[in-house]
Amino acid sequence: MYGVVGIGILGLLVGLATDRHLVGTVLYLLGSWIGGVIAVVAPRWSDQQLQDERDDALHNRASGLAMGITMALGIGIVPALYVLEAGGYVDLTGAIGGGILVASALFLLYGVCFGIVKRRP
């Protein structure tokens, strides 16, 4: 699965480097969608156990670490950016505003998913 997604990413990079943006994007989308389908379907079709509790524990630790770092950076930086913008010291571009929006949406999605998982037996 990771190999298929990796090939898609390489296809995108080669497409960008050779000025064939459409071809690169198509290769990327094919790689990511095929890899995603494999990730969902392989555990259902395989008779072998593909993950055990060690993999689940690693996944939980990595997810918690990533969310914690993102939260710490967000809480530590975003309010200061808004204060500096209000004072006329910096201008928040559309990209920065979009990044703040994406991070906020990520935390909302995480909260919803956490609530769903917590309520399910």
Short mmCIF file of C-alpha atoms in Angstrom, two decimals:
data_model
loop_
_atom_site.label_atom_id
_atom_site.label_comp_id
_atom_site.label_asym_id
_atom_site.label_seq_id
_atom_site.Cartn_x
_atom_site.Cartn_y
_atom_site.Cartn_z
CA MET A 1 0.00 0.00 0.00
CA TYR A 2 2.75 2.44 0.95
CA GLY A 3 4.63 1.57 -2.22
CA VAL A 4 1.62 2.39 -4.40
CA VAL A 5 1.13 5.73 -2.65
CA GLY A 6 4.88 6.40 -2.91
CA ILE A 7 4.78 5.79 -6.66
CA GLY A 8 1.89 8.25 -6.90
CA ILE A 9 3.88 10.88 -5.00
CA LEU A 10 6.92 10.31 -7.21
CA GLY A 11 4.67 10.61 -10.27
CA LEU A 12 3.44 13.98 -9.01
CA LEU A 13 6.97 15.23 -8.38
CA VAL A 14 8.18 14.07 -11.79
CA GLY A 15 5.13 15.66 -13.41
CA LEU A 16 5.84 18.95 -11.67
CA ALA A 17 9.55 18.82 -12.58
CA THR A 18 8.82 18.11 -16.26
CA ASP A 19 5.99 20.66 -16.58
CA ARG A 20 3.39 17.92 -17.01
CA HIS A 21 1.19 18.94 -14.11
CA LEU A 22 -1.91 17.10 -15.29
CA VAL A 23 -0.08 13.80 -15.80
CA GLY A 24 1.61 14.15 -12.40
CA THR A 25 -1.69 14.92 -10.71
CA VAL A 26 -3.42 11.96 -12.36
CA LEU A 27 -0.60 9.63 -11.25
CA TYR A 28 -0.78 11.02 -7.73
CA LEU A 29 -4.55 10.60 -7.51
CA LEU A 30 -4.38 7.07 -8.89
CA GLY A 31 -1.65 6.12 -6.43
CA SER A 32 -3.38 7.63 -3.43
CA TRP A 33 -6.81 6.20 -4.26
CA ILE A 34 -5.51 2.73 -5.13
CA GLY A 35 -3.37 2.74 -1.98
CA GLY A 36 -6.36 3.84 0.08
CA VAL A 37 -8.55 1.10 -1.35
CA ILE A 38 -5.84 -1.48 -0.62
CA ALA A 39 -5.59 -0.21 2.98
CA VAL A 40 -9.33 -0.65 3.47
CA VAL A 41 -9.88 -3.86 1.52
CA ALA A 42 -6.72 -5.90 2.35
CA PRO A 43 -7.63 -6.57 6.01
CA ARG A 44 -11.08 -7.78 4.97
CA TRP A 45 -9.86 -10.12 2.22
CA SER A 46 -6.81 -11.55 3.96
CA ASP A 47 -7.02 -14.60 6.18
CA GLN A 48 -3.82 -13.47 7.92
CA GLN A 49 -3.79 -10.97 10.75
CA LEU A 50 -2.12 -7.87 9.29
CA GLN A 51 -1.87 -5.90 12.54
CA ASP A 52 -1.67 -6.81 16.19
CA GLU A 53 -1.94 -4.92 19.46
CA ARG A 54 1.67 -3.69 19.14
CA ASP A 55 0.81 -1.98 15.85
CA ASP A 56 -2.30 -0.50 17.43
CA ALA A 57 -0.27 0.81 20.39
CA LEU A 58 2.31 2.37 18.04
CA HIS A 59 -0.48 3.95 16.01
CA ASN A 60 -2.09 5.39 19.13
CA ARG A 61 1.23 6.78 20.41
CA ALA A 62 2.13 8.32 17.03
CA SER A 63 -1.35 9.84 16.61
CA GLY A 64 -1.29 11.26 20.13
CA LEU A 65 2.18 12.71 19.59
CA ALA A 66 1.21 14.30 16.27
CA MET A 67 -1.98 15.80 17.70
CA GLY A 68 -0.14 17.01 20.82
CA ILE A 69 2.59 18.75 18.82
CA THR A 70 0.02 20.34 16.51
CA MET A 71 -2.04 21.49 19.50
CA ALA A 72 0.99 22.92 21.33
CA LEU A 73 2.15 24.82 18.25
CA GLY A 74 -1.37 26.04 17.53
CA ILE A 75 -2.05 27.25 21.05
CA GLY A 76 1.40 28.81 21.29
CA ILE A 77 1.44 30.58 17.93
CA VAL A 78 -2.05 31.29 16.54
CA PRO A 79 -3.28 33.73 19.23
CA ALA A 80 -0.01 35.65 19.01
CA LEU A 81 -0.40 35.91 15.23
CA TYR A 82 -3.87 37.41 15.61
CA VAL A 83 -2.62 39.93 18.19
CA LEU A 84 0.33 40.92 15.97
CA GLU A 85 -2.02 41.31 13.00
CA ALA A 86 -4.42 43.46 15.04
CA GLY A 87 -1.46 45.64 16.06
CA GLY A 88 -0.40 46.07 12.44
CA TYR A 89 2.91 44.21 12.86
CA VAL A 90 2.18 41.30 10.49
CA ASP A 91 -0.29 40.52 7.75
CA LEU A 92 -1.83 37.06 7.81
CA THR A 93 -1.92 35.81 4.25
CA GLY A 94 -4.56 33.53 2.82
CA ALA A 95 -2.20 30.57 3.15
CA ILE A 96 -1.69 31.17 6.87
CA GLY A 97 -5.42 31.63 7.41
CA GLY A 98 -6.05 28.44 5.44
CA GLY A 99 -3.50 26.57 7.55
CA ILE A 100 -5.19 27.75 10.74
CA LEU A 101 -8.56 26.69 9.32
CA VAL A 102 -7.24 23.25 8.33
CA ALA A 103 -5.67 22.68 11.76
CA SER A 104 -8.91 23.75 13.45
CA ALA A 105 -10.92 21.41 11.21
CA LEU A 106 -8.48 18.60 12.02
CA PHE A 107 -9.06 19.03 15.75
CA LEU A 108 -12.83 19.17 15.27
CA LEU A 109 -12.68 16.00 13.19
CA TYR A 110 -10.50 14.33 15.82
CA GLY A 111 -12.98 15.29 18.54
CA VAL A 112 -15.91 13.88 16.58
CA CYS A 113 -14.02 10.66 15.80
CA PHE A 114 -12.92 10.33 19.43
CA GLY A 115 -16.53 10.72 20.55
CA ILE A 116 -17.71 8.08 18.09
CA VAL A 117 -15.00 5.60 19.11
CA LYS A 118 -15.60 6.24 22.81
CA ARG A 119 -19.32 5.51 22.53
CA ARG A 120 -18.91 2.36 20.42
CA PRO A 121 -18.42 -0.92 22.28
#
